[in-house]
Amino acid sequence: MKTEVNSFLSSDGKHRLPTVTWLPETGVKPKAILQIVYGMAEYAQRYEPVAEYFTSQGFIVATHDHLGHGGAVRSDKEYGYFGPKGAEHLIADTYARTQQLQDHYPNTPIYLLGHSMGSIIAALYMAQHWYAVHGLILMGSVYLPPILPPLMPLIRLKARITGRQPDRLLNAAAFGPYSRRFDHHDFFSWLSSDADSVARYEADPKLGFTFTTNGFLTLFTLLTDQEKMQWYRQLPKDFPILVTSGQLDAVGDFGKEPKTIAENLTHDGFVNVLEKQWPDLRHELFFEKDKPAVEAYLANWMLANLGNHPL
């Protein structure tokens, strides 16, 4: 596997966003590109172990750091801060990364994989730029609590006052309940059933940081927009879509949210929608005990759909 690192200017006009592209060995013609849009409080280089498998199967794997994440931050105070138009920038930056990949690897199909917060970004991306990618994978979809939309005016007000400050109150309210079904002594036990994976997550200062109030407002804006927009209405009915999660994923209300997404798509006439839930697995499928099975399943799905929906 070869690794290429670069960067591009965010749509905010201020920050450069690091990119990582992992390539198959020299001489191997890439079958497709897997563009990963990662979740909240992660960073691009974390996905190197994931890339090792997919590049061995002939895929290019590519990702980038969001605003407020990884190498995009210029000081610790920028972690979890997106700016006034954060939701717009996250979507625009993801599309800019797609365009970069199209320029570097023309005529190579791109699959867009969004995990957790990234699944929301990917869905809203599809409403505007579906034509740029060959298929969509929504992993670890996020459930919208009914209480959230009525609270949005208060969160907007709070963001105007304390927007740049880490918001421990919203952090506890948003994520505290997730661990109730698991180990109460471990705040991040909902992430994975693999205790070693959770321990590595907790030990990495670039993971699991607390979002600012602006960060939470951006996240909640994306989530409520996804619910309102019916993002899939512009897509061709044969567009390949895979919705996958762990059955014990608290973020998706233990399988209910991915099932609802798949049912809504099917009800709307989509004929190439597949839902796959993984028994006993939690939120981060790429960092679970059954990671090899998850990776193989995704690779097979992408290969099976290379003949569908030609661009």
PDB file of C-alpha atoms in Angstrom:
ATOM      1  CA  MET A   1       0.000   0.000   0.000  1.00  0.00           C
ATOM      2  CA  LYS A   2       1.213   3.469  -0.898  1.00  0.00           C
ATOM      3  CA  THR A   3       0.207   6.622   0.958  1.00  0.00           C
ATOM      4  CA  GLU A   4      -0.163  10.116  -0.465  1.00  0.00           C
ATOM      5  CA  VAL A   5      -0.805  13.154   1.733  1.00  0.00           C
ATOM      6  CA  ASN A   6      -1.850  16.570   0.526  1.00  0.00           C
ATOM      7  CA  SER A   7      -4.277  19.348   1.412  1.00  0.00           C
ATOM      8  CA  PHE A   8      -6.786  21.744  -0.101  1.00  0.00           C
ATOM      9  CA  LEU A   9      -8.343  25.029   0.950  1.00  0.00           C
ATOM     10  CA  SER A  10     -11.632  24.660   2.788  1.00  0.00           C
ATOM     11  CA  SER A  11     -14.687  26.442   1.463  1.00  0.00           C
ATOM     12  CA  ASP A  12     -14.390  28.696   4.522  1.00  0.00           C
ATOM     13  CA  GLY A  13     -11.415  30.296   2.745  1.00  0.00           C
ATOM     14  CA  LYS A  14      -9.253  30.101   5.870  1.00  0.00           C
ATOM     15  CA  HIS A  15      -8.224  26.552   6.690  1.00  0.00           C
ATOM     16  CA  ARG A  16      -6.286  23.988   4.724  1.00  0.00           C
ATOM     17  CA  LEU A  17      -7.745  20.519   5.076  1.00  0.00           C
ATOM     18  CA  PRO A  18      -5.273  17.607   5.072  1.00  0.00           C
ATOM     19  CA  THR A  19      -6.041  14.717   2.740  1.00  0.00           C
ATOM     20  CA  VAL A  20      -4.856  11.129   2.787  1.00  0.00           C
ATOM     21  CA  THR A  21      -5.047   8.765  -0.174  1.00  0.00           C
ATOM     22  CA  TRP A  22      -4.057   5.131   0.144  1.00  0.00           C
ATOM     23  CA  LEU A  23      -3.262   3.342  -3.119  1.00  0.00           C
ATOM     24  CA  PRO A  24      -2.866  -0.294  -4.162  1.00  0.00           C
ATOM     25  CA  GLU A  25       0.633  -1.451  -4.971  1.00  0.00           C
ATOM     26  CA  THR A  26       2.228  -0.221  -8.196  1.00  0.00           C
ATOM     27  CA  GLY A  27       0.903  -2.008 -11.254  1.00  0.00           C
ATOM     28  CA  VAL A  28      -2.526  -2.735  -9.793  1.00  0.00           C
ATOM     29  CA  LYS A  29      -5.304  -0.995 -11.709  1.00  0.00           C
ATOM     30  CA  PRO A  30      -7.752   0.470  -9.172  1.00  0.00           C
ATOM     31  CA  LYS A  31     -11.236  -1.031  -9.295  1.00  0.00           C
ATOM     32  CA  ALA A  32     -12.899   1.923  -7.575  1.00  0.00           C
ATOM     33  CA  ILE A  33     -12.340   4.643  -4.993  1.00  0.00           C
ATOM     34  CA  LEU A  34     -13.765   4.467  -1.481  1.00  0.00           C
ATOM     35  CA  GLN A  35     -14.109   8.041  -0.228  1.00  0.00           C
ATOM     36  CA  ILE A  36     -14.622   7.970   3.536  1.00  0.00           C
ATOM     37  CA  VAL A  37     -16.401  10.816   5.319  1.00  0.00           C
ATOM     38  CA  TYR A  38     -15.580  10.113   8.932  1.00  0.00           C
ATOM     39  CA  GLY A  39     -17.577  10.929  12.042  1.00  0.00           C
ATOM     40  CA  MET A  40     -17.476  13.326  14.947  1.00  0.00           C
ATOM     41  CA  ALA A  41     -14.152  13.854  16.743  1.00  0.00           C
ATOM     42  CA  GLU A  42     -12.038  11.616  14.492  1.00  0.00           C
ATOM     43  CA  TYR A  43      -9.190  12.270  12.041  1.00  0.00           C
ATOM     44  CA  ALA A  44      -8.156  11.033   8.612  1.00  0.00           C
ATOM     45  CA  GLN A  45      -5.043   9.018   9.497  1.00  0.00           C
ATOM     46  CA  ARG A  46      -7.100   6.862  11.866  1.00  0.00           C
ATOM     47  CA  TYR A  47      -8.401   4.972   8.832  1.00  0.00           C
ATOM     48  CA  GLU A  48      -5.034   3.597   7.713  1.00  0.00           C
ATOM     49  CA  PRO A  49      -5.821   0.080   9.067  1.00  0.00           C
ATOM     50  CA  VAL A  50      -9.094   0.156   7.128  1.00  0.00           C
ATOM     51  CA  ALA A  51      -7.253   1.198   3.977  1.00  0.00           C
ATOM     52  CA  GLU A  52      -4.856  -1.736   4.300  1.00  0.00           C
ATOM     53  CA  TYR A  53      -7.646  -4.192   3.553  1.00  0.00           C
ATOM     54  CA  PHE A  54      -9.375  -2.263   0.771  1.00  0.00           C
ATOM     55  CA  THR A  55      -6.155  -1.438  -1.081  1.00  0.00           C
ATOM     56  CA  SER A  56      -5.273  -5.139  -0.941  1.00  0.00           C
ATOM     57  CA  GLN A  57      -8.541  -5.728  -2.796  1.00  0.00           C
ATOM     58  CA  GLY A  58      -7.716  -3.177  -5.491  1.00  0.00           C
ATOM     59  CA  PHE A  59      -9.493  -0.101  -4.123  1.00  0.00           C
ATOM     60  CA  ILE A  60      -8.161   3.400  -3.605  1.00  0.00           C
ATOM     61  CA  VAL A  61      -9.156   4.719  -0.169  1.00  0.00           C
ATOM     62  CA  ALA A  62      -9.353   8.461   0.374  1.00  0.00           C
ATOM     63  CA  THR A  63     -10.447  10.803   3.116  1.00  0.00           C
ATOM     64  CA  HIS A  64      -9.855  14.311   4.432  1.00  0.00           C
ATOM     65  CA  ASP A  65      -9.954  16.133   7.733  1.00  0.00           C
ATOM     66  CA  HIS A  66     -13.058  18.165   8.475  1.00  0.00           C
ATOM     67  CA  LEU A  67     -12.866  21.677   9.822  1.00  0.00           C
ATOM     68  CA  GLY A  68     -12.234  21.489  13.563  1.00  0.00           C
ATOM     69  CA  HIS A  69     -10.642  18.048  13.290  1.00  0.00           C
ATOM     70  CA  GLY A  70      -7.224  16.440  12.932  1.00  0.00           C
ATOM     71  CA  GLY A  71      -4.655  18.428  11.019  1.00  0.00           C
ATOM     72  CA  ALA A  72      -7.176  21.102  10.049  1.00  0.00           C
ATOM     73  CA  VAL A  73      -6.966  22.739  13.488  1.00  0.00           C
ATOM     74  CA  ARG A  74      -4.379  25.463  13.979  1.00  0.00           C
ATOM     75  CA  SER A  75      -4.645  25.420  17.773  1.00  0.00           C
ATOM     76  CA  ASP A  76      -6.364  23.274  20.388  1.00  0.00           C
ATOM     77  CA  LYS A  77      -9.063  25.929  20.677  1.00  0.00           C
ATOM     78  CA  GLU A  78     -10.285  25.046  17.164  1.00  0.00           C
ATOM     79  CA  TYR A  79     -11.151  21.440  17.978  1.00  0.00           C
ATOM     80  CA  GLY A  80     -14.872  20.923  17.436  1.00  0.00           C
ATOM     81  CA  TYR A  81     -15.452  24.402  15.974  1.00  0.00           C
ATOM     82  CA  PHE A  82     -16.788  24.771  12.408  1.00  0.00           C
ATOM     83  CA  GLY A  83     -17.579  28.462  12.029  1.00  0.00           C
ATOM     84  CA  PRO A  84     -20.874  30.266  11.319  1.00  0.00           C
ATOM     85  CA  LYS A  85     -21.653  28.273   8.155  1.00  0.00           C
ATOM     86  CA  GLY A  86     -20.220  24.986   9.332  1.00  0.00           C
ATOM     87  CA  ALA A  87     -22.881  22.709   7.851  1.00  0.00           C
ATOM     88  CA  GLU A  88     -22.456  24.255   4.397  1.00  0.00           C
ATOM     89  CA  HIS A  89     -18.663  24.015   4.587  1.00  0.00           C
ATOM     90  CA  LEU A  90     -18.676  20.347   5.602  1.00  0.00           C
ATOM     91  CA  ILE A  91     -20.747  19.393   2.563  1.00  0.00           C
ATOM     92  CA  ALA A  92     -18.849  21.675   0.173  1.00  0.00           C
ATOM     93  CA  ASP A  93     -15.483  20.401   1.402  1.00  0.00           C
ATOM     94  CA  THR A  94     -16.544  16.786   0.916  1.00  0.00           C
ATOM     95  CA  TYR A  95     -17.534  17.555  -2.670  1.00  0.00           C
ATOM     96  CA  ALA A  96     -14.237  19.384  -3.214  1.00  0.00           C
ATOM     97  CA  ARG A  97     -12.458  16.214  -2.118  1.00  0.00           C
ATOM     98  CA  THR A  98     -14.509  14.220  -4.631  1.00  0.00           C
ATOM     99  CA  GLN A  99     -13.529  16.645  -7.388  1.00  0.00           C
ATOM    100  CA  GLN A 100      -9.890  16.303  -6.389  1.00  0.00           C
ATOM    101  CA  LEU A 101     -10.169  12.526  -6.716  1.00  0.00           C
ATOM    102  CA  GLN A 102     -11.917  12.821 -10.083  1.00  0.00           C
ATOM    103  CA  ASP A 103      -9.082  15.005 -11.351  1.00  0.00           C
ATOM    104  CA  HIS A 104      -6.368  12.624 -10.145  1.00  0.00           C
ATOM    105  CA  TYR A 105      -8.106   9.351 -11.063  1.00  0.00           C
ATOM    106  CA  PRO A 106     -10.422  10.022 -14.023  1.00  0.00           C
ATOM    107  CA  ASN A 107     -12.912   7.342 -15.044  1.00  0.00           C
ATOM    108  CA  THR A 108     -12.556   5.565 -11.692  1.00  0.00           C
ATOM    109  CA  PRO A 109     -15.919   5.033  -9.938  1.00  0.00           C
ATOM    110  CA  ILE A 110     -16.215   6.625  -6.500  1.00  0.00           C
ATOM    111  CA  TYR A 111     -18.204   5.168  -3.630  1.00  0.00           C
ATOM    112  CA  LEU A 112     -19.038   7.660  -0.893  1.00  0.00           C
ATOM    113  CA  LEU A 113     -19.030   6.163   2.609  1.00  0.00           C
ATOM    114  CA  GLY A 114     -20.295   8.308   5.457  1.00  0.00           C
ATOM    115  CA  HIS A 115     -19.894   7.121   9.034  1.00  0.00           C
ATOM    116  CA  SER A 116     -21.928   8.568  11.927  1.00  0.00           C
ATOM    117  CA  MET A 117     -21.810  12.379  11.540  1.00  0.00           C
ATOM    118  CA  GLY A 118     -20.231  11.632   8.184  1.00  0.00           C
ATOM    119  CA  SER A 119     -23.340   9.689   7.163  1.00  0.00           C
ATOM    120  CA  ILE A 120     -25.383  12.866   7.611  1.00  0.00           C
ATOM    121  CA  ILE A 121     -22.877  14.880   5.577  1.00  0.00           C
ATOM    122  CA  ALA A 122     -22.914  12.180   2.882  1.00  0.00           C
ATOM    123  CA  ALA A 123     -26.714  12.129   2.703  1.00  0.00           C
ATOM    124  CA  LEU A 124     -26.960  15.912   2.338  1.00  0.00           C
ATOM    125  CA  TYR A 125     -24.102  15.795  -0.187  1.00  0.00           C
ATOM    126  CA  MET A 126     -26.228  13.445  -2.295  1.00  0.00           C
ATOM    127  CA  ALA A 127     -29.032  15.996  -2.501  1.00  0.00           C
ATOM    128  CA  GLN A 128     -26.660  18.299  -4.399  1.00  0.00           C
ATOM    129  CA  HIS A 129     -23.920  16.160  -5.942  1.00  0.00           C
ATOM    130  CA  TRP A 130     -25.234  12.601  -6.343  1.00  0.00           C
ATOM    131  CA  TYR A 131     -24.053  12.516  -9.971  1.00  0.00           C
ATOM    132  CA  ALA A 132     -20.412  12.699  -8.840  1.00  0.00           C
ATOM    133  CA  VAL A 133     -20.365   9.281  -7.176  1.00  0.00           C
ATOM    134  CA  HIS A 134     -21.229   5.730  -8.176  1.00  0.00           C
ATOM    135  CA  GLY A 135     -22.819   4.528  -4.947  1.00  0.00           C
ATOM    136  CA  LEU A 136     -23.509   5.446  -1.331  1.00  0.00           C
ATOM    137  CA  ILE A 137     -22.751   3.654   1.940  1.00  0.00           C
ATOM    138  CA  LEU A 138     -24.395   4.995   5.100  1.00  0.00           C
ATOM    139  CA  MET A 139     -22.715   3.499   8.159  1.00  0.00           C
ATOM    140  CA  GLY A 140     -23.731   4.137  11.761  1.00  0.00           C
ATOM    141  CA  SER A 141     -26.716   6.330  10.882  1.00  0.00           C
ATOM    142  CA  VAL A 142     -27.798   8.851  13.518  1.00  0.00           C
ATOM    143  CA  TYR A 143     -31.234   8.849  15.130  1.00  0.00           C
ATOM    144  CA  LEU A 144     -32.928  12.252  15.501  1.00  0.00           C
ATOM    145  CA  PRO A 145     -34.460  12.539  18.997  1.00  0.00           C
ATOM    146  CA  PRO A 146     -37.918  14.169  18.812  1.00  0.00           C
ATOM    147  CA  ILE A 147     -36.877  16.619  21.520  1.00  0.00           C
ATOM    148  CA  LEU A 148     -34.089  18.129  19.394  1.00  0.00           C
ATOM    149  CA  PRO A 149     -35.969  20.274  16.803  1.00  0.00           C
ATOM    150  CA  PRO A 150     -37.897  22.272  19.464  1.00  0.00           C
ATOM    151  CA  LEU A 151     -34.607  22.954  21.266  1.00  0.00           C
ATOM    152  CA  MET A 152     -32.801  24.335  18.209  1.00  0.00           C
ATOM    153  CA  PRO A 153     -33.669  28.022  18.896  1.00  0.00           C
ATOM    154  CA  LEU A 154     -32.133  27.725  22.381  1.00  0.00           C
ATOM    155  CA  ILE A 155     -29.028  26.018  21.015  1.00  0.00           C
ATOM    156  CA  ARG A 156     -28.630  28.752  18.385  1.00  0.00           C
ATOM    157  CA  LEU A 157     -28.851  31.379  21.121  1.00  0.00           C
ATOM    158  CA  LYS A 158     -26.324  29.531  23.247  1.00  0.00           C
ATOM    159  CA  ALA A 159     -23.972  29.275  20.256  1.00  0.00           C
ATOM    160  CA  ARG A 160     -24.072  33.054  19.796  1.00  0.00           C
ATOM    161  CA  ILE A 161     -22.929  33.485  23.394  1.00  0.00           C
ATOM    162  CA  THR A 162     -20.512  30.594  23.979  1.00  0.00           C
ATOM    163  CA  GLY A 163     -19.974  29.315  20.436  1.00  0.00           C
ATOM    164  CA  ARG A 164     -16.229  28.701  20.690  1.00  0.00           C
ATOM    165  CA  GLN A 165     -16.251  27.031  24.093  1.00  0.00           C
ATOM    166  CA  PRO A 166     -16.321  23.250  24.597  1.00  0.00           C
ATOM    167  CA  ASP A 167     -19.889  22.440  25.597  1.00  0.00           C
ATOM    168  CA  ARG A 168     -19.760  19.768  28.277  1.00  0.00           C
ATOM    169  CA  LEU A 169     -23.460  20.117  29.036  1.00  0.00           C
ATOM    170  CA  LEU A 170     -24.538  19.312  25.470  1.00  0.00           C
ATOM    171  CA  ASN A 171     -21.865  16.622  25.289  1.00  0.00           C
ATOM    172  CA  ALA A 172     -23.247  14.862  28.362  1.00  0.00           C
ATOM    173  CA  ALA A 173     -26.833  15.246  27.162  1.00  0.00           C
ATOM    174  CA  ALA A 174     -26.060  13.941  23.674  1.00  0.00           C
ATOM    175  CA  PHE A 175     -23.779  11.022  24.523  1.00  0.00           C
ATOM    176  CA  GLY A 176     -24.305  10.192  28.182  1.00  0.00           C
ATOM    177  CA  PRO A 177     -27.382   8.019  27.525  1.00  0.00           C
ATOM    178  CA  TYR A 178     -25.574   5.905  24.900  1.00  0.00           C
ATOM    179  CA  SER A 179     -23.590   3.892  27.435  1.00  0.00           C
ATOM    180  CA  ARG A 180     -26.556   2.962  29.619  1.00  0.00           C
ATOM    181  CA  ARG A 181     -26.973  -0.379  27.867  1.00  0.00           C
ATOM    182  CA  PHE A 182     -23.303  -1.165  28.312  1.00  0.00           C
ATOM    183  CA  ASP A 183     -20.521  -0.504  30.827  1.00  0.00           C
ATOM    184  CA  HIS A 184     -21.554   2.483  32.945  1.00  0.00           C
ATOM    185  CA  HIS A 185     -17.972   3.053  34.029  1.00  0.00           C
ATOM    186  CA  ASP A 186     -16.869   3.741  30.469  1.00  0.00           C
ATOM    187  CA  PHE A 187     -18.276   6.824  28.721  1.00  0.00           C
ATOM    188  CA  PHE A 188     -17.266   5.455  25.300  1.00  0.00           C
ATOM    189  CA  SER A 189     -18.401   1.851  25.732  1.00  0.00           C
ATOM    190  CA  TRP A 190     -21.121   2.445  23.127  1.00  0.00           C
ATOM    191  CA  LEU A 191     -18.494   2.810  20.393  1.00  0.00           C
ATOM    192  CA  SER A 192     -17.377  -0.803  20.140  1.00  0.00           C
ATOM    193  CA  SER A 193     -17.688  -4.187  21.806  1.00  0.00           C
ATOM    194  CA  ASP A 194     -13.898  -4.467  21.486  1.00  0.00           C
ATOM    195  CA  ALA A 195     -12.513  -3.194  24.806  1.00  0.00           C
ATOM    196  CA  ASP A 196      -9.038  -2.716  23.305  1.00  0.00           C
ATOM    197  CA  SER A 197     -10.469  -0.536  20.553  1.00  0.00           C
ATOM    198  CA  VAL A 198     -12.289   1.610  23.111  1.00  0.00           C
ATOM    199  CA  ALA A 199      -9.105   1.919  25.186  1.00  0.00           C
ATOM    200  CA  ARG A 200      -7.129   3.091  22.135  1.00  0.00           C
ATOM    201  CA  TYR A 201      -9.862   5.618  21.396  1.00  0.00           C
ATOM    202  CA  GLU A 202      -9.735   6.992  24.936  1.00  0.00           C
ATOM    203  CA  ALA A 203      -5.937   7.227  24.869  1.00  0.00           C
ATOM    204  CA  ASP A 204      -5.779   9.225  21.619  1.00  0.00           C
ATOM    205  CA  PRO A 205      -6.046  13.004  22.251  1.00  0.00           C
ATOM    206  CA  LYS A 206      -7.254  13.567  18.682  1.00  0.00           C
ATOM    207  CA  LEU A 207     -10.304  11.365  19.286  1.00  0.00           C
ATOM    208  CA  GLY A 208     -13.385  11.949  21.382  1.00  0.00           C
ATOM    209  CA  PHE A 209     -12.761  15.609  22.133  1.00  0.00           C
ATOM    210  CA  THR A 210     -15.713  17.722  23.253  1.00  0.00           C
ATOM    211  CA  PHE A 211     -17.390  19.784  20.560  1.00  0.00           C
ATOM    212  CA  THR A 212     -17.853  23.502  21.067  1.00  0.00           C
ATOM    213  CA  THR A 213     -21.389  24.857  21.218  1.00  0.00           C
ATOM    214  CA  ASN A 214     -20.921  25.887  17.583  1.00  0.00           C
ATOM    215  CA  GLY A 215     -19.887  22.319  16.805  1.00  0.00           C
ATOM    216  CA  PHE A 216     -23.013  20.880  18.362  1.00  0.00           C
ATOM    217  CA  LEU A 217     -25.169  23.458  16.592  1.00  0.00           C
ATOM    218  CA  THR A 218     -23.559  22.438  13.295  1.00  0.00           C
ATOM    219  CA  LEU A 219     -24.092  18.740  14.019  1.00  0.00           C
ATOM    220  CA  PHE A 220     -27.718  19.264  15.026  1.00  0.00           C
ATOM    221  CA  THR A 221     -28.340  21.489  11.986  1.00  0.00           C
ATOM    222  CA  LEU A 222     -27.064  18.734   9.708  1.00  0.00           C
ATOM    223  CA  LEU A 223     -29.232  16.169  11.476  1.00  0.00           C
ATOM    224  CA  THR A 224     -32.444  18.202  11.320  1.00  0.00           C
ATOM    225  CA  ASP A 225     -31.739  19.168   7.689  1.00  0.00           C
ATOM    226  CA  GLN A 226     -31.331  15.496   6.794  1.00  0.00           C
ATOM    227  CA  GLU A 227     -34.730  14.765   8.297  1.00  0.00           C
ATOM    228  CA  LYS A 228     -36.445  17.671   6.504  1.00  0.00           C
ATOM    229  CA  MET A 229     -34.823  17.556   3.079  1.00  0.00           C
ATOM    230  CA  GLN A 230     -35.643  14.058   1.798  1.00  0.00           C
ATOM    231  CA  TRP A 231     -32.134  14.114   0.379  1.00  0.00           C
ATOM    232  CA  TYR A 232     -32.720  11.107  -1.883  1.00  0.00           C
ATOM    233  CA  ARG A 233     -35.425  12.645  -4.078  1.00  0.00           C
ATOM    234  CA  GLN A 234     -32.959  13.649  -6.826  1.00  0.00           C
ATOM    235  CA  LEU A 235     -31.313  10.231  -7.114  1.00  0.00           C
ATOM    236  CA  PRO A 236     -32.064   7.719  -9.888  1.00  0.00           C
ATOM    237  CA  LYS A 237     -34.210   4.899  -8.543  1.00  0.00           C
ATOM    238  CA  ASP A 238     -31.518   2.322  -9.350  1.00  0.00           C
ATOM    239  CA  PHE A 239     -28.776   4.167  -7.473  1.00  0.00           C
ATOM    240  CA  PRO A 240     -26.769   1.713  -5.318  1.00  0.00           C
ATOM    241  CA  ILE A 241     -27.270   2.418  -1.601  1.00  0.00           C
ATOM    242  CA  LEU A 242     -26.071   0.322   1.334  1.00  0.00           C
ATOM    243  CA  VAL A 243     -27.292   1.150   4.847  1.00  0.00           C
ATOM    244  CA  THR A 244     -25.297  -0.694   7.482  1.00  0.00           C
ATOM    245  CA  SER A 245     -24.897  -0.599  11.251  1.00  0.00           C
ATOM    246  CA  GLY A 246     -24.420  -2.677  14.354  1.00  0.00           C
ATOM    247  CA  GLN A 247     -27.604  -4.008  15.895  1.00  0.00           C
ATOM    248  CA  LEU A 248     -26.333  -2.671  19.223  1.00  0.00           C
ATOM    249  CA  ASP A 249     -25.552   0.800  17.876  1.00  0.00           C
ATOM    250  CA  ALA A 250     -27.072   3.247  20.357  1.00  0.00           C
ATOM    251  CA  VAL A 251     -26.532   6.166  17.949  1.00  0.00           C
ATOM    252  CA  GLY A 252     -29.022   4.604  15.534  1.00  0.00           C
ATOM    253  CA  ASP A 253     -31.443   3.653  18.320  1.00  0.00           C
ATOM    254  CA  PHE A 254     -30.341   0.015  18.212  1.00  0.00           C
ATOM    255  CA  GLY A 255     -31.112  -0.647  14.573  1.00  0.00           C
ATOM    256  CA  LYS A 256     -34.280   1.415  14.234  1.00  0.00           C
ATOM    257  CA  GLU A 257     -32.791   4.376  12.339  1.00  0.00           C
ATOM    258  CA  PRO A 258     -30.982   2.413   9.587  1.00  0.00           C
ATOM    259  CA  LYS A 259     -34.082   0.272   9.139  1.00  0.00           C
ATOM    260  CA  THR A 260     -36.232   3.397   8.804  1.00  0.00           C
ATOM    261  CA  ILE A 261     -33.864   4.901   6.226  1.00  0.00           C
ATOM    262  CA  ALA A 262     -33.895   1.724   4.128  1.00  0.00           C
ATOM    263  CA  GLU A 263     -37.684   1.424   4.375  1.00  0.00           C
ATOM    264  CA  ASN A 264     -38.180   5.061   3.343  1.00  0.00           C
ATOM    265  CA  LEU A 265     -35.957   4.572   0.308  1.00  0.00           C
ATOM    266  CA  THR A 266     -37.744   1.382  -0.721  1.00  0.00           C
ATOM    267  CA  HIS A 267     -41.139   3.004  -0.195  1.00  0.00           C
ATOM    268  CA  ASP A 268     -40.027   5.848  -2.461  1.00  0.00           C
ATOM    269  CA  GLY A 269     -39.311   3.392  -5.281  1.00  0.00           C
ATOM    270  CA  PHE A 270     -35.588   2.742  -4.947  1.00  0.00           C
ATOM    271  CA  VAL A 271     -34.770  -0.728  -6.245  1.00  0.00           C
ATOM    272  CA  ASN A 272     -31.096  -1.113  -5.293  1.00  0.00           C
ATOM    273  CA  VAL A 273     -31.176  -0.538  -1.540  1.00  0.00           C
ATOM    274  CA  LEU A 274     -29.603  -3.015   0.851  1.00  0.00           C
ATOM    275  CA  GLU A 275     -29.740  -2.887   4.635  1.00  0.00           C
ATOM    276  CA  LYS A 276     -27.221  -4.893   6.638  1.00  0.00           C
ATOM    277  CA  GLN A 277     -27.194  -4.991  10.428  1.00  0.00           C
ATOM    278  CA  TRP A 278     -24.444  -6.758  12.338  1.00  0.00           C
ATOM    279  CA  PRO A 279     -25.485  -8.764  15.431  1.00  0.00           C
ATOM    280  CA  ASP A 280     -23.689  -7.866  18.683  1.00  0.00           C
ATOM    281  CA  LEU A 281     -21.750  -4.976  17.089  1.00  0.00           C
ATOM    282  CA  ARG A 282     -22.005  -1.357  18.185  1.00  0.00           C
ATOM    283  CA  HIS A 283     -21.319   1.991  16.521  1.00  0.00           C
ATOM    284  CA  GLU A 284     -17.844   1.836  14.962  1.00  0.00           C
ATOM    285  CA  LEU A 285     -17.985  -1.122  12.603  1.00  0.00           C
ATOM    286  CA  PHE A 286     -14.456  -0.504  11.317  1.00  0.00           C
ATOM    287  CA  PHE A 287     -13.127  -0.757  14.878  1.00  0.00           C
ATOM    288  CA  GLU A 288     -15.076  -3.811  15.990  1.00  0.00           C
ATOM    289  CA  LYS A 289     -14.087  -7.426  16.604  1.00  0.00           C
ATOM    290  CA  ASP A 290     -15.740  -8.437  13.328  1.00  0.00           C
ATOM    291  CA  LYS A 291     -13.943  -5.743  11.300  1.00  0.00           C
ATOM    292  CA  PRO A 292     -12.663  -8.256   8.682  1.00  0.00           C
ATOM    293  CA  ALA A 293     -16.187  -9.505   7.960  1.00  0.00           C
ATOM    294  CA  VAL A 294     -17.504  -5.944   7.680  1.00  0.00           C
ATOM    295  CA  GLU A 295     -14.726  -4.948   5.287  1.00  0.00           C
ATOM    296  CA  ALA A 296     -15.209  -8.021   3.105  1.00  0.00           C
ATOM    297  CA  TYR A 297     -18.957  -7.419   2.943  1.00  0.00           C
ATOM    298  CA  LEU A 298     -18.473  -3.810   1.827  1.00  0.00           C
ATOM    299  CA  ALA A 299     -15.852  -4.761  -0.754  1.00  0.00           C
ATOM    300  CA  ASN A 300     -18.119  -7.425  -2.244  1.00  0.00           C
ATOM    301  CA  TRP A 301     -21.056  -5.005  -2.342  1.00  0.00           C
ATOM    302  CA  MET A 302     -19.002  -2.386  -4.165  1.00  0.00           C
ATOM    303  CA  LEU A 303     -17.664  -4.899  -6.671  1.00  0.00           C
ATOM    304  CA  ALA A 304     -21.150  -6.280  -7.301  1.00  0.00           C
ATOM    305  CA  ASN A 305     -22.438  -2.792  -8.091  1.00  0.00           C
ATOM    306  CA  LEU A 306     -19.681  -1.645 -10.420  1.00  0.00           C
ATOM    307  CA  GLY A 307     -21.872  -2.536 -13.385  1.00  0.00           C
ATOM    308  CA  ASN A 308     -24.867  -0.633 -12.019  1.00  0.00           C
ATOM    309  CA  HIS A 309     -25.666   3.031 -12.547  1.00  0.00           C
ATOM    310  CA  PRO A 310     -22.888   3.888 -15.026  1.00  0.00           C
ATOM    311  CA  LEU A 311     -21.856   7.534 -14.819  1.00  0.00           C
TER     312      LEU A 311
END
